[in-house]
XYZ file of C-alpha atoms in Angstrom:
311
model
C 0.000 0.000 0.000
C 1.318 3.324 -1.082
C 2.401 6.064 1.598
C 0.206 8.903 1.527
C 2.486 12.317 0.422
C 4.135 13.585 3.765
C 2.049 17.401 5.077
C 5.145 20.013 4.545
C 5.855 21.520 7.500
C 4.695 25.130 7.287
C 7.545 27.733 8.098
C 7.454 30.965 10.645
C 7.950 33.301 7.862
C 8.008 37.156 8.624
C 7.815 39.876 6.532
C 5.700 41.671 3.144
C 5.525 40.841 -0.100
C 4.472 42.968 -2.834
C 1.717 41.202 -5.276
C 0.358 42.397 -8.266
C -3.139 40.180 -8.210
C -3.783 38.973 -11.449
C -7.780 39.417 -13.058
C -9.753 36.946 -11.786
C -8.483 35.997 -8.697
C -10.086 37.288 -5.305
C -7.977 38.626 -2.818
C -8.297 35.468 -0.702
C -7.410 33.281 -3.515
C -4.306 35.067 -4.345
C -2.714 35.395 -0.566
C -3.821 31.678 -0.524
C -1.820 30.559 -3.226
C 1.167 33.029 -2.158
C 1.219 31.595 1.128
C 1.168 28.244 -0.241
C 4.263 29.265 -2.543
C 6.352 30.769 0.755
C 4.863 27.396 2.505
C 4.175 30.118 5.308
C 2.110 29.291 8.567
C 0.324 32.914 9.021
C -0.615 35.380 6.346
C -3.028 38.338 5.744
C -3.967 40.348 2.899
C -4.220 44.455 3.633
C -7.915 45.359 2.350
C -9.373 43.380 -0.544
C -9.278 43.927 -4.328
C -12.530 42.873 -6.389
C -11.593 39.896 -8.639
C -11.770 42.331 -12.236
C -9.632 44.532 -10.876
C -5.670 43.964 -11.079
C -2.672 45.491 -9.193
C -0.907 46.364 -5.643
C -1.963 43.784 -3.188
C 0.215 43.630 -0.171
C 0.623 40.543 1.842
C 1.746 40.473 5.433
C 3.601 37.187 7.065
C 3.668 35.975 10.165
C 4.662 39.124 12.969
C 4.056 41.609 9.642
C 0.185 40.964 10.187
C 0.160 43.017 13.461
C 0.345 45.832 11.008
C -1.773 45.398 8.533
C -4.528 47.150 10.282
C -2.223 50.403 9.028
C -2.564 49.686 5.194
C -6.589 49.225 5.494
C -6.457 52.957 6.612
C -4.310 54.132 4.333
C -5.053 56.151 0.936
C -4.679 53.683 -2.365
C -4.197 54.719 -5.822
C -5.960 53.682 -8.675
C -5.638 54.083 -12.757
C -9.137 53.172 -14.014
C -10.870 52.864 -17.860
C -14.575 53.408 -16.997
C -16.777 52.558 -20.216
C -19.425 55.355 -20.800
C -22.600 54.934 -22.108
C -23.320 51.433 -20.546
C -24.659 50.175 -17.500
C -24.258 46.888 -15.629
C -25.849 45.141 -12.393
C -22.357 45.647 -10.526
C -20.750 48.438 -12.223
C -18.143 46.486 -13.984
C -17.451 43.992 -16.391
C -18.504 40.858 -14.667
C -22.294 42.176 -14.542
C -25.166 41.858 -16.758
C -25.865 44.880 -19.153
C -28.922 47.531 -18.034
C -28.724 50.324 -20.493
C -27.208 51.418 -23.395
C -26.792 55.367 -24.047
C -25.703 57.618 -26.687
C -22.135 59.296 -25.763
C -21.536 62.906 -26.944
C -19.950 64.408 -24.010
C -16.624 66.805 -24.512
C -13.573 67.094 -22.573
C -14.849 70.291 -20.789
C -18.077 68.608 -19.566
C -15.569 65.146 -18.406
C -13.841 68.201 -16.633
C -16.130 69.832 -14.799
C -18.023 66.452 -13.610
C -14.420 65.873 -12.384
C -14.356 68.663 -10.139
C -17.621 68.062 -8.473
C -16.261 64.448 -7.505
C -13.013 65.875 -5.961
C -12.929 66.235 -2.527
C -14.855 65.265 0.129
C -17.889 63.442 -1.301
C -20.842 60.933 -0.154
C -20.812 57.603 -1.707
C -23.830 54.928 -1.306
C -21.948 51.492 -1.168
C -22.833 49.117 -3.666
C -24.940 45.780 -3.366
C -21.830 43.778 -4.936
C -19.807 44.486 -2.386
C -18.022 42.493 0.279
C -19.693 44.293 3.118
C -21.881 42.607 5.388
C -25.866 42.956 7.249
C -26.818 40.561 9.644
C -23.768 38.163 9.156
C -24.016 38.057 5.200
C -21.994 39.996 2.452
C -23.889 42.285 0.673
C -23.414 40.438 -3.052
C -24.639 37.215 -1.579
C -28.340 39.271 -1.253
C -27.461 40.858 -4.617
C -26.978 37.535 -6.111
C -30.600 36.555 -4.556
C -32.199 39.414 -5.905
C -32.896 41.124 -2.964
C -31.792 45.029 -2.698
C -31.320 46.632 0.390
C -30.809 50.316 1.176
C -27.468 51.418 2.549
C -26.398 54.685 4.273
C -24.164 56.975 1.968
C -20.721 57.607 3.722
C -17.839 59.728 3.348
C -14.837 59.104 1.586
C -12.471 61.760 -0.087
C -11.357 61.768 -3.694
C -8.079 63.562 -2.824
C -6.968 63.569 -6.875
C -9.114 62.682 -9.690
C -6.775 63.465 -12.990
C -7.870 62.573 -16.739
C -5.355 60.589 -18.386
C -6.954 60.072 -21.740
C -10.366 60.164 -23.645
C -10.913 58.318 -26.427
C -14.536 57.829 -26.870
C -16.691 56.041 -24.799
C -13.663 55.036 -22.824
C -12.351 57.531 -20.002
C -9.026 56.232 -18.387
C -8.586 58.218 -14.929
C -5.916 58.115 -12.066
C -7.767 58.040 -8.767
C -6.405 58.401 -5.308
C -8.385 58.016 -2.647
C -9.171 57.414 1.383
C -9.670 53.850 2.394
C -13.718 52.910 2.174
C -13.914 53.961 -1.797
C -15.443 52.587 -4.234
C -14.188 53.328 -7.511
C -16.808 51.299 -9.392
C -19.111 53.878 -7.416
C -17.459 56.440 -8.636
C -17.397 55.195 -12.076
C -21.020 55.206 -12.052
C -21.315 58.565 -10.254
C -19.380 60.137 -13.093
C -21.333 58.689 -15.960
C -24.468 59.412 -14.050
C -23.155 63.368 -13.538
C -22.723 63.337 -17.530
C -25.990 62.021 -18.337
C -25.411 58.576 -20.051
C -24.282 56.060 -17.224
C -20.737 54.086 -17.095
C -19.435 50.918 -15.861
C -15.816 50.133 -15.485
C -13.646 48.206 -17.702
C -10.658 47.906 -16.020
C -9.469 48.847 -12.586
C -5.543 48.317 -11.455
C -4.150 49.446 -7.896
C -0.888 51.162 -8.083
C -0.145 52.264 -4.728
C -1.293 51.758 -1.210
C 0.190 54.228 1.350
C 3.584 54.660 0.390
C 4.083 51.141 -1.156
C 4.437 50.984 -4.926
C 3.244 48.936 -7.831
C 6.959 48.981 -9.749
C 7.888 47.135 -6.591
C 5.462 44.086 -6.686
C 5.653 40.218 -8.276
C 3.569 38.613 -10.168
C 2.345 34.875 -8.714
C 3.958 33.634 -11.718
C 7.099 35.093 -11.080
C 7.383 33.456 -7.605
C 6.017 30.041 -9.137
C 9.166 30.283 -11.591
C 11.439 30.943 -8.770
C 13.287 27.936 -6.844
C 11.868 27.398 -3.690
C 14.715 28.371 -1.741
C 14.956 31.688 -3.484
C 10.945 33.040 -2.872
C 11.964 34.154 0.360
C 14.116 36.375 -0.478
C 11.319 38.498 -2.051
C 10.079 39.215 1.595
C 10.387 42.578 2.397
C 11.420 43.104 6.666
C 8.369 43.676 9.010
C 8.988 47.552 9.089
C 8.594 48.395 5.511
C 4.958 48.705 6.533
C 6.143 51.401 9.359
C 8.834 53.272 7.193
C 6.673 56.576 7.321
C 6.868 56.927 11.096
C 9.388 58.379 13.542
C 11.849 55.706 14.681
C 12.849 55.725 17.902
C 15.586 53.716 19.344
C 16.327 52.349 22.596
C 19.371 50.773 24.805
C 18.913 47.271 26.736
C 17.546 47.906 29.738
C 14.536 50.366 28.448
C 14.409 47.409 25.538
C 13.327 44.703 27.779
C 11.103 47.089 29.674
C 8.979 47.679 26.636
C 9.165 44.488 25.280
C 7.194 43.825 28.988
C 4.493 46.390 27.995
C 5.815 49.215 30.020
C 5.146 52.696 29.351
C 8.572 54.715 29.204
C 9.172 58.122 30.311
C 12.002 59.388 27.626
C 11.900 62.962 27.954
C 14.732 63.722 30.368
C 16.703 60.579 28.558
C 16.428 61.343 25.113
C 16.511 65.055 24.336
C 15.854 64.615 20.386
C 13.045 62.799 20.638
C 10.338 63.784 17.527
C 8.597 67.274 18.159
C 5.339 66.142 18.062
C 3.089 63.375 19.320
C 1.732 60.467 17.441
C 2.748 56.671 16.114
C 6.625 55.475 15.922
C 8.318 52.745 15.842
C 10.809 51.073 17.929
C 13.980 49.205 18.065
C 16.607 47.743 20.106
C 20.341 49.521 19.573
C 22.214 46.472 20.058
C 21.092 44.640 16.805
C 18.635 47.145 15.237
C 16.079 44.486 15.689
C 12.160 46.065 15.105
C 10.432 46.035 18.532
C 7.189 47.130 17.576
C 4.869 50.296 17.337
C 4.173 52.557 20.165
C 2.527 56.095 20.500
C 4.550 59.047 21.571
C 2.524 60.942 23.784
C 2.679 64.472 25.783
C 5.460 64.633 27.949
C 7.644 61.639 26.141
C 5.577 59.226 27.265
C 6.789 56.341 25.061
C 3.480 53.905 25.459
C 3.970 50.986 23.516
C 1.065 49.909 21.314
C 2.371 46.145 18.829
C 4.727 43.895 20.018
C 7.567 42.181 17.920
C 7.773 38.356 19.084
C 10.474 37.288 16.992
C 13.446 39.357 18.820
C 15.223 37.796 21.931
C 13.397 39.300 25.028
């Protein structure tokens, strides 16, 4: 009788990796299969892309997870080709046609709709969307049938630029604050100049201050040896690069390490001017403690721990 194939052993990998999710995958699927390539025991995607769309997904590993709370919040960029003069069910191309319109809109009207959309605005979020009432994503009623009303809800449009129009197809560059819906927007737009949209293409190019150019394809890691996909890993602070480090000797290191908050003022005249998030290492090796929040005083109160540093 043949052996069944020995389970690998999963590994304690740390660290983020740059993907650029292919069209149609779902977020899930992709980090699944990526974590499957690192053979990784603990992995998290930062804030989901809709299968049609393509682009920046960034996957945290093992400690890196603690922060991926950061890139959820943080502003994402967007080129988009939104499709005027059509209508579908879910406002891209996966949906079932509604309504055909004539296009005859110029440049200076796409302009001028463009304006009203930048900024703060209200957005209604759509019924093919991951969000959930009573337990249950919001598609899954969509997919029933059933329509229910939502609550319009803030979001800013911080830039809204017009890369090209070549009729009926409108490519913009979008960036935005988390809780967007471009294929909202898409809509919005087409609805503002009178003869409805869907999109036809949406690709993420940056989320905070992490990049597209800097991302992999799965295929690219699938091609790799084995050996050599963890090298792709980028260290558990390039999710924290855009704070205030702050860096401490020994004896303070194995006090915050124990969750203690840490009086720096008097020891540390250079600390950063101003309040707010930082992060933290050890002097010794440089190793990443965690996050903490700098408060009044220099009151160093420490916020995520680090577990993979000698304590």
């Amino acid at each position: 009788m043949t052996n069944p194939p020995k389970k690998r052993t999963r590994l304690p990998v740390h660290g983020v990796l740059l993907l650029d999710k292919p069209v149609g995958f779902s977020s899930n699927d992709a980090l699944i299969k990526t974590k499957r390539l690192l053979n990784a025991i603990k992995a998290g995607h930062t804030g989901t892309l809709d299968p049609f769309a393509t682009g920046l997904l960034p996957l945290c590993f093992g400690e890196a997870t603690k922060f991926s709370q950061d890139l959820l919040e943080a502003d994402k960029t967007y080129t988009t080709v939104v499709h005027l003069g059509i209508t579908t069910t879910t406002g891209d191309t996966e949906g079932e046609q509604l309504e055909q319109r004539a296009v005859d809109v110029s440049i200076e009207q796409i302009q001028a709709v463009l304006a009203q959309f930048t900024g703060p605005i209200q957005q209604v979020p759509p019924m093919y969307s991951a969000l959930k009432r009573d337990g249950k994503p919001l598609y899954e009623y969509a997919r029933a049938g059933v329509t229910l009303e939502r609550e319009a809800r803030a979001v800013v449009i911080h830039e809204l630029e017009l890369l090209d129009y070549s009729a009926p197809m409108l490519t913009l560059r979008v960036k935005c604050s988390k809780g967007t819906y471009v294929r909202v927007l898409g809509e919005d737009i087409g609805a503002a100049l009178g003869c409805g949209a869907h999109l036809q293409a949406l690709r993420r190019i940056q989320v905070g201050h992490l990049q597209l150019e800097k991302s992999i394809t799965i295929e690219s890691i699938e091609a790799m040896p084995e050996a050599a996909r963890l090298e792709l890993l980028d260290p558990v602070d390039a999710l924290l690069s855009s704070f205030p480090a702050i860096t401490l000797d020994e004896e303070l290191s194995v006090r915050f390490l124990h969750g203690q908050r840490l009086a720096l003022a008097k020891l540390m005249p250079d600390l950063p001017a101003t309040p707010g998030r930082v992060r933290v290492y050890r002097a010794s090796d440089r190793q990443l403690l965690g996050s903490a929040q700098l408060q009044e005083f220099g009151i160093l109160a420490p916020e995520r721990l680090i577990q993979t540093g000698t304590h």
